[in-house]
GROMACS .gro file of N, CA, C and O in nm:
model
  272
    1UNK      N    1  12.141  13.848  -6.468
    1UNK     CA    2  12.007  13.893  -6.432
    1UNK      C    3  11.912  13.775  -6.454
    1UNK      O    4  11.926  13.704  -6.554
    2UNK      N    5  11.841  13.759  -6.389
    2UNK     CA    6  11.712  13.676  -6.381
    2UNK      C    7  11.594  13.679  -6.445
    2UNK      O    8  11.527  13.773  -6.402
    3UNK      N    9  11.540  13.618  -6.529
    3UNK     CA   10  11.405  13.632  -6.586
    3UNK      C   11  11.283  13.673  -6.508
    3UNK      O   12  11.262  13.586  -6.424
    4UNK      N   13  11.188  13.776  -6.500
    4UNK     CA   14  11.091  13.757  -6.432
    4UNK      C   15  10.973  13.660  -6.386
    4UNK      O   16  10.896  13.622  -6.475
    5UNK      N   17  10.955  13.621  -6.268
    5UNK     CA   18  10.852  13.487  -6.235
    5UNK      C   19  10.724  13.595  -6.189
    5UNK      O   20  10.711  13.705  -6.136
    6UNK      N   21  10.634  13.478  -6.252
    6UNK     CA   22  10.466  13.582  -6.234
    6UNK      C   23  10.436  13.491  -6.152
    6UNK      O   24  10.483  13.378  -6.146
    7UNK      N   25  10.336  13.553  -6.071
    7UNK     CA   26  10.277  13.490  -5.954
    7UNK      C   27  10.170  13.599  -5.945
    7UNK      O   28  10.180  13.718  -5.976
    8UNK      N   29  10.049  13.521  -5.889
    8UNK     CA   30   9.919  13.539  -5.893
    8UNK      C   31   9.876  13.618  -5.730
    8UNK      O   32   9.953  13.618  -5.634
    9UNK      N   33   9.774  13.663  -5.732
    9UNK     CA   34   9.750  13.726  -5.589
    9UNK      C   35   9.583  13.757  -5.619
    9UNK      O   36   9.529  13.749  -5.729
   10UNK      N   37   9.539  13.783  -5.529
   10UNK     CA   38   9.384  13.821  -5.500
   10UNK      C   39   9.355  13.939  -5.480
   10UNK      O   40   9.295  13.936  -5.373
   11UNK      N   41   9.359  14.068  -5.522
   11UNK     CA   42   9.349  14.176  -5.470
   11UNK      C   43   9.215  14.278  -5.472
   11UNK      O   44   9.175  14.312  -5.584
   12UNK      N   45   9.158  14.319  -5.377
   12UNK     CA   46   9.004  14.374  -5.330
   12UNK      C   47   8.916  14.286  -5.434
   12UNK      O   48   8.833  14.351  -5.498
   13UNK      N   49   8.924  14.135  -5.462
   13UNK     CA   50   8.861  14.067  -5.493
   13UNK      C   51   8.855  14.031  -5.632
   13UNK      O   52   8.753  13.991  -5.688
   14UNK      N   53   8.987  14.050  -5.696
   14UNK     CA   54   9.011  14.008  -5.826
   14UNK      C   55   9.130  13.916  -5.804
   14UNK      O   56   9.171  13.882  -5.694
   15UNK      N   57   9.162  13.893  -5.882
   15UNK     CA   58   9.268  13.814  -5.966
   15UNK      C   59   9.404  13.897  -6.053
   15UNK      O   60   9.398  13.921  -6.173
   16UNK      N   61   9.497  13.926  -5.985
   16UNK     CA   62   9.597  13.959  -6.066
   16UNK      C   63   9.716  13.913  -6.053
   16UNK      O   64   9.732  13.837  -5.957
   17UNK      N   65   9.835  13.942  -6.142
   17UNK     CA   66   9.929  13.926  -6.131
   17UNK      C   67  10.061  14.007  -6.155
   17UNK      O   68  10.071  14.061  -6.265
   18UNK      N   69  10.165  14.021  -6.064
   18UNK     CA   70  10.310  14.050  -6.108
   18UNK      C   71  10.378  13.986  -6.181
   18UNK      O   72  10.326  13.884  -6.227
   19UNK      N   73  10.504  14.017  -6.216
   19UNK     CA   74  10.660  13.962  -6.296
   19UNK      C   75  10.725  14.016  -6.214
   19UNK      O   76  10.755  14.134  -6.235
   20UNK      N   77  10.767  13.953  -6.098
   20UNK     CA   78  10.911  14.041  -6.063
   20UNK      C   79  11.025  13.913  -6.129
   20UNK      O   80  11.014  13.819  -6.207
   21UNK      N   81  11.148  13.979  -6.038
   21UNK     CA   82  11.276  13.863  -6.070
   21UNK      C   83  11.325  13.814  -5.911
   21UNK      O   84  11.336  13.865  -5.800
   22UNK      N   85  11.342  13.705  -5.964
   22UNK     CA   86  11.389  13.629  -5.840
   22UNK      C   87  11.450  13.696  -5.712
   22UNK      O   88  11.423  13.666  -5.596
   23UNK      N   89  11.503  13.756  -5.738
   23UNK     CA   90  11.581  13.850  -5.609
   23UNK      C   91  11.489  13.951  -5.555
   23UNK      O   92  11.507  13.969  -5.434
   24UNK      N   93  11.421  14.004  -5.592
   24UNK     CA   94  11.292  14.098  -5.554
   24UNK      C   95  11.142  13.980  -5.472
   24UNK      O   96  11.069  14.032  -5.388
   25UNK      N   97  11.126  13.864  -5.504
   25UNK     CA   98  11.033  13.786  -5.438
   25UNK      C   99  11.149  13.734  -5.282
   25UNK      O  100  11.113  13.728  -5.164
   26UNK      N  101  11.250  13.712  -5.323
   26UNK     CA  102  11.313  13.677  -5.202
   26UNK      C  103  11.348  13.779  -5.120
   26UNK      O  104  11.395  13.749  -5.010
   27UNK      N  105  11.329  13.943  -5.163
   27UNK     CA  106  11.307  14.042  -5.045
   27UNK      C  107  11.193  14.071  -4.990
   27UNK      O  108  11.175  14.110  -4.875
   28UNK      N  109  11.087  14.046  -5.099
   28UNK     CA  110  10.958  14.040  -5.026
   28UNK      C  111  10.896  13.959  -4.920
   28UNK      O  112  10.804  13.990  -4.845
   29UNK      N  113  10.960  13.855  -4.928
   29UNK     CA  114  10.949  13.752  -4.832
   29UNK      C  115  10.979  13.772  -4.661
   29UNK      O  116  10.921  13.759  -4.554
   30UNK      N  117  11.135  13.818  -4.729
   30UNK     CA  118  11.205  13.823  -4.598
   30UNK      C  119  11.116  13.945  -4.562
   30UNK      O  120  11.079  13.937  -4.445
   31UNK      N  121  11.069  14.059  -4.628
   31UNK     CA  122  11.056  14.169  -4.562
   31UNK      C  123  10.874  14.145  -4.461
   31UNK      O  124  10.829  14.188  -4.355
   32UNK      N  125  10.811  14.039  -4.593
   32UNK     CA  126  10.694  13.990  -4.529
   32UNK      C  127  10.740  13.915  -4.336
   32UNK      O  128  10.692  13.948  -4.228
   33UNK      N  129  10.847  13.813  -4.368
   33UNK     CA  130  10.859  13.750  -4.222
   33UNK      C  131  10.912  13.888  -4.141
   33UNK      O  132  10.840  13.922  -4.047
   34UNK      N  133  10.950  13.913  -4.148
   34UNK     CA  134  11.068  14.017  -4.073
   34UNK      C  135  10.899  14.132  -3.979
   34UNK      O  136  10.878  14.170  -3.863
   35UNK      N  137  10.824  14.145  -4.108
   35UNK     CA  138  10.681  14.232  -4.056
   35UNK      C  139  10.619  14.163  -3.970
   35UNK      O  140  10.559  14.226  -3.883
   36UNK      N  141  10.615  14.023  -3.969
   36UNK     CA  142  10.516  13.901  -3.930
   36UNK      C  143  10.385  13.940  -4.011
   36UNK      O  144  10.278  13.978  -3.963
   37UNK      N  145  10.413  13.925  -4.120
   37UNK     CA  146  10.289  13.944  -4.262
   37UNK      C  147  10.318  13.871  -4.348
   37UNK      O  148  10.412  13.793  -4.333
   38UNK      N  149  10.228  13.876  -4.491
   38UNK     CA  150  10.251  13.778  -4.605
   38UNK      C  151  10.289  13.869  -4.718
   38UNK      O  152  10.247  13.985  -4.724
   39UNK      N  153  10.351  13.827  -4.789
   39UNK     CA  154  10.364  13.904  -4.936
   39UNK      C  155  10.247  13.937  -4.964
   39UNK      O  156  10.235  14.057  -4.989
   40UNK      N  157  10.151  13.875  -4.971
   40UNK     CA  158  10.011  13.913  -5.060
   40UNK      C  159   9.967  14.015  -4.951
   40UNK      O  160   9.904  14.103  -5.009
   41UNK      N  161   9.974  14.037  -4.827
   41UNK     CA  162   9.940  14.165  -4.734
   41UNK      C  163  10.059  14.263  -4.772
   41UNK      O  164  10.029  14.372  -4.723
   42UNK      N  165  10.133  14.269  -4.812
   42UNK     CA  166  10.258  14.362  -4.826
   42UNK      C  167  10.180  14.430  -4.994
   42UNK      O  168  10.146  14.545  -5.025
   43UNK      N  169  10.173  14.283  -5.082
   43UNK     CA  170  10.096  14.384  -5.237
   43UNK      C  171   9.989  14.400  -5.190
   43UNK      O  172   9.987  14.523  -5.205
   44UNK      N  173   9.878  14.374  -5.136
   44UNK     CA  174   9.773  14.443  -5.057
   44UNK      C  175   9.789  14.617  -5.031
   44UNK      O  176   9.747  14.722  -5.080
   45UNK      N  177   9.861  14.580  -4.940
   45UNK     CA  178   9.923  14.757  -4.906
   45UNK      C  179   9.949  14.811  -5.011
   45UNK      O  180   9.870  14.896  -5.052
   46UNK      N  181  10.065  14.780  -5.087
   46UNK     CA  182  10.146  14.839  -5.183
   46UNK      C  183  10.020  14.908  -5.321
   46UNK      O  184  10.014  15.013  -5.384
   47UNK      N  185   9.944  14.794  -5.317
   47UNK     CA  186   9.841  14.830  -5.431
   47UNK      C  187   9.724  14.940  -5.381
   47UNK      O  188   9.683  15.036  -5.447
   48UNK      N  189   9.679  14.897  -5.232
   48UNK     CA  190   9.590  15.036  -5.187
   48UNK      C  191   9.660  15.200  -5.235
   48UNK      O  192   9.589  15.297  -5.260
   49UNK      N  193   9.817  15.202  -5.239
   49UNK     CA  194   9.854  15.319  -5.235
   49UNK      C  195   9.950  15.373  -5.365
   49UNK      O  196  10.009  15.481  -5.375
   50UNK      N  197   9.945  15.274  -5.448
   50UNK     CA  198  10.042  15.343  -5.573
   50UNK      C  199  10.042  15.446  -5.665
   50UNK      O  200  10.123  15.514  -5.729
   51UNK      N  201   9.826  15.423  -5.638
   51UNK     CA  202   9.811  15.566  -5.761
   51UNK      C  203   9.861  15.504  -5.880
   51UNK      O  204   9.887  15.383  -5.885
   52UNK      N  205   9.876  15.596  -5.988
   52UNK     CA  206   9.867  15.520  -6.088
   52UNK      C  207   9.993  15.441  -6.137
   52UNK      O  208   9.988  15.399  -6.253
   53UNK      N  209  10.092  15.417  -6.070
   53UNK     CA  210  10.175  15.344  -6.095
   53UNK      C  211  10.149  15.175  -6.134
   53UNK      O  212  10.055  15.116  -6.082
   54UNK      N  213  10.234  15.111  -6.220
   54UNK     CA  214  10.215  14.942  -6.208
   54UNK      C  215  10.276  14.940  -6.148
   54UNK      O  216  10.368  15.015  -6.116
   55UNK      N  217  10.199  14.749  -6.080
   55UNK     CA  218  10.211  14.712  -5.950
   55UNK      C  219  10.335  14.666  -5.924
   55UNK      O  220  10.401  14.674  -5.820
   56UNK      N  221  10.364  14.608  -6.045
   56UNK     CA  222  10.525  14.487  -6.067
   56UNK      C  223  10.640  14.632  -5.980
   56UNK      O  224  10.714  14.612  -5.883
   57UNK      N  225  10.621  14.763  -6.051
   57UNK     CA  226  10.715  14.918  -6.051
   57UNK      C  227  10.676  14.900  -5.895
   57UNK      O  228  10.756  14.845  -5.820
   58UNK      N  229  10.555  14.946  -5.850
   58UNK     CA  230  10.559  15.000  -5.732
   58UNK      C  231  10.606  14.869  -5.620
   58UNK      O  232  10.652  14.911  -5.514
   59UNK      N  233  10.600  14.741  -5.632
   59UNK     CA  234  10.625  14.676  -5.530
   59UNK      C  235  10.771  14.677  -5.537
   59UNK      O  236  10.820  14.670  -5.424
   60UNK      N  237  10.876  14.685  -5.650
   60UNK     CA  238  11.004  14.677  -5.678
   60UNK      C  239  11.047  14.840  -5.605
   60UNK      O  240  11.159  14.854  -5.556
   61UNK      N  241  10.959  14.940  -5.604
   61UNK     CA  242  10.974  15.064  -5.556
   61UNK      C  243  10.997  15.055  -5.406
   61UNK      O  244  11.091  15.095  -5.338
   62UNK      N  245  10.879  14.988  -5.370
   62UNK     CA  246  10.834  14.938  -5.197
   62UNK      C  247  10.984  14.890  -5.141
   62UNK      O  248  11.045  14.945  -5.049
   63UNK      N  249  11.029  14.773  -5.219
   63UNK     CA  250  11.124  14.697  -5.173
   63UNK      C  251  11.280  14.773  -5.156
   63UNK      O  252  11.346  14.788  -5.053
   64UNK      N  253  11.301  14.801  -5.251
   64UNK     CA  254  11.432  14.951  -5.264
   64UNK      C  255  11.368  15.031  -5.168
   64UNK      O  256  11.480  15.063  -5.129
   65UNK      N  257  11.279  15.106  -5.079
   65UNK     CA  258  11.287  15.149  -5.034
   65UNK      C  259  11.283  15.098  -4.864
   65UNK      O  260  11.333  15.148  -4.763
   66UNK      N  261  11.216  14.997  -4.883
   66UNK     CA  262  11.195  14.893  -4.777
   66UNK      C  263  11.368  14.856  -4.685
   66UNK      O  264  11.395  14.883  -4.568
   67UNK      N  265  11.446  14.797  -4.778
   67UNK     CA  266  11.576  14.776  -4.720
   67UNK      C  267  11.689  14.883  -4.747
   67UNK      O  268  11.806  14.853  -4.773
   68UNK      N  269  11.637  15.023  -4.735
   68UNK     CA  270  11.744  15.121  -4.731
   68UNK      C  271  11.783  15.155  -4.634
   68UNK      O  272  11.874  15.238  -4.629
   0.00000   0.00000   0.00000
């Protein structure tokens, strides 16, 4: 298993950040090209709609459900 990498994003005009693990940024990616979008429009989305879930949970949620 992989350590989690944080990476930064801009969201409705703040500053935050995830921890995912390496294998979860490299599905986001692909799933960003594959949309013709960016990761940060994919946590964009993901964050308009989680409710109260964290973001790191719900984008790892997005993604498992993304390539099923």
């Amino acid at each position: 298993m992989t350590r989690p990498v944080k990476r930064s994003f801009s969201l409705r005009g703040h500053q935050t950040s995830i921890s995912l693990e390496q294998p979860f940024w490299d599905a986001l990616k692909e799933a960003a090209e594959t949309e013709k979008t960016t990761p940060a429009a994919i946590v964009a989305e993901i964050d308009a709609t989680r409710g109260d879930s964290g973001l790191s949970g719900a984008v790892r949620m997005w993604i498992l459900d993304y390539f099923r």
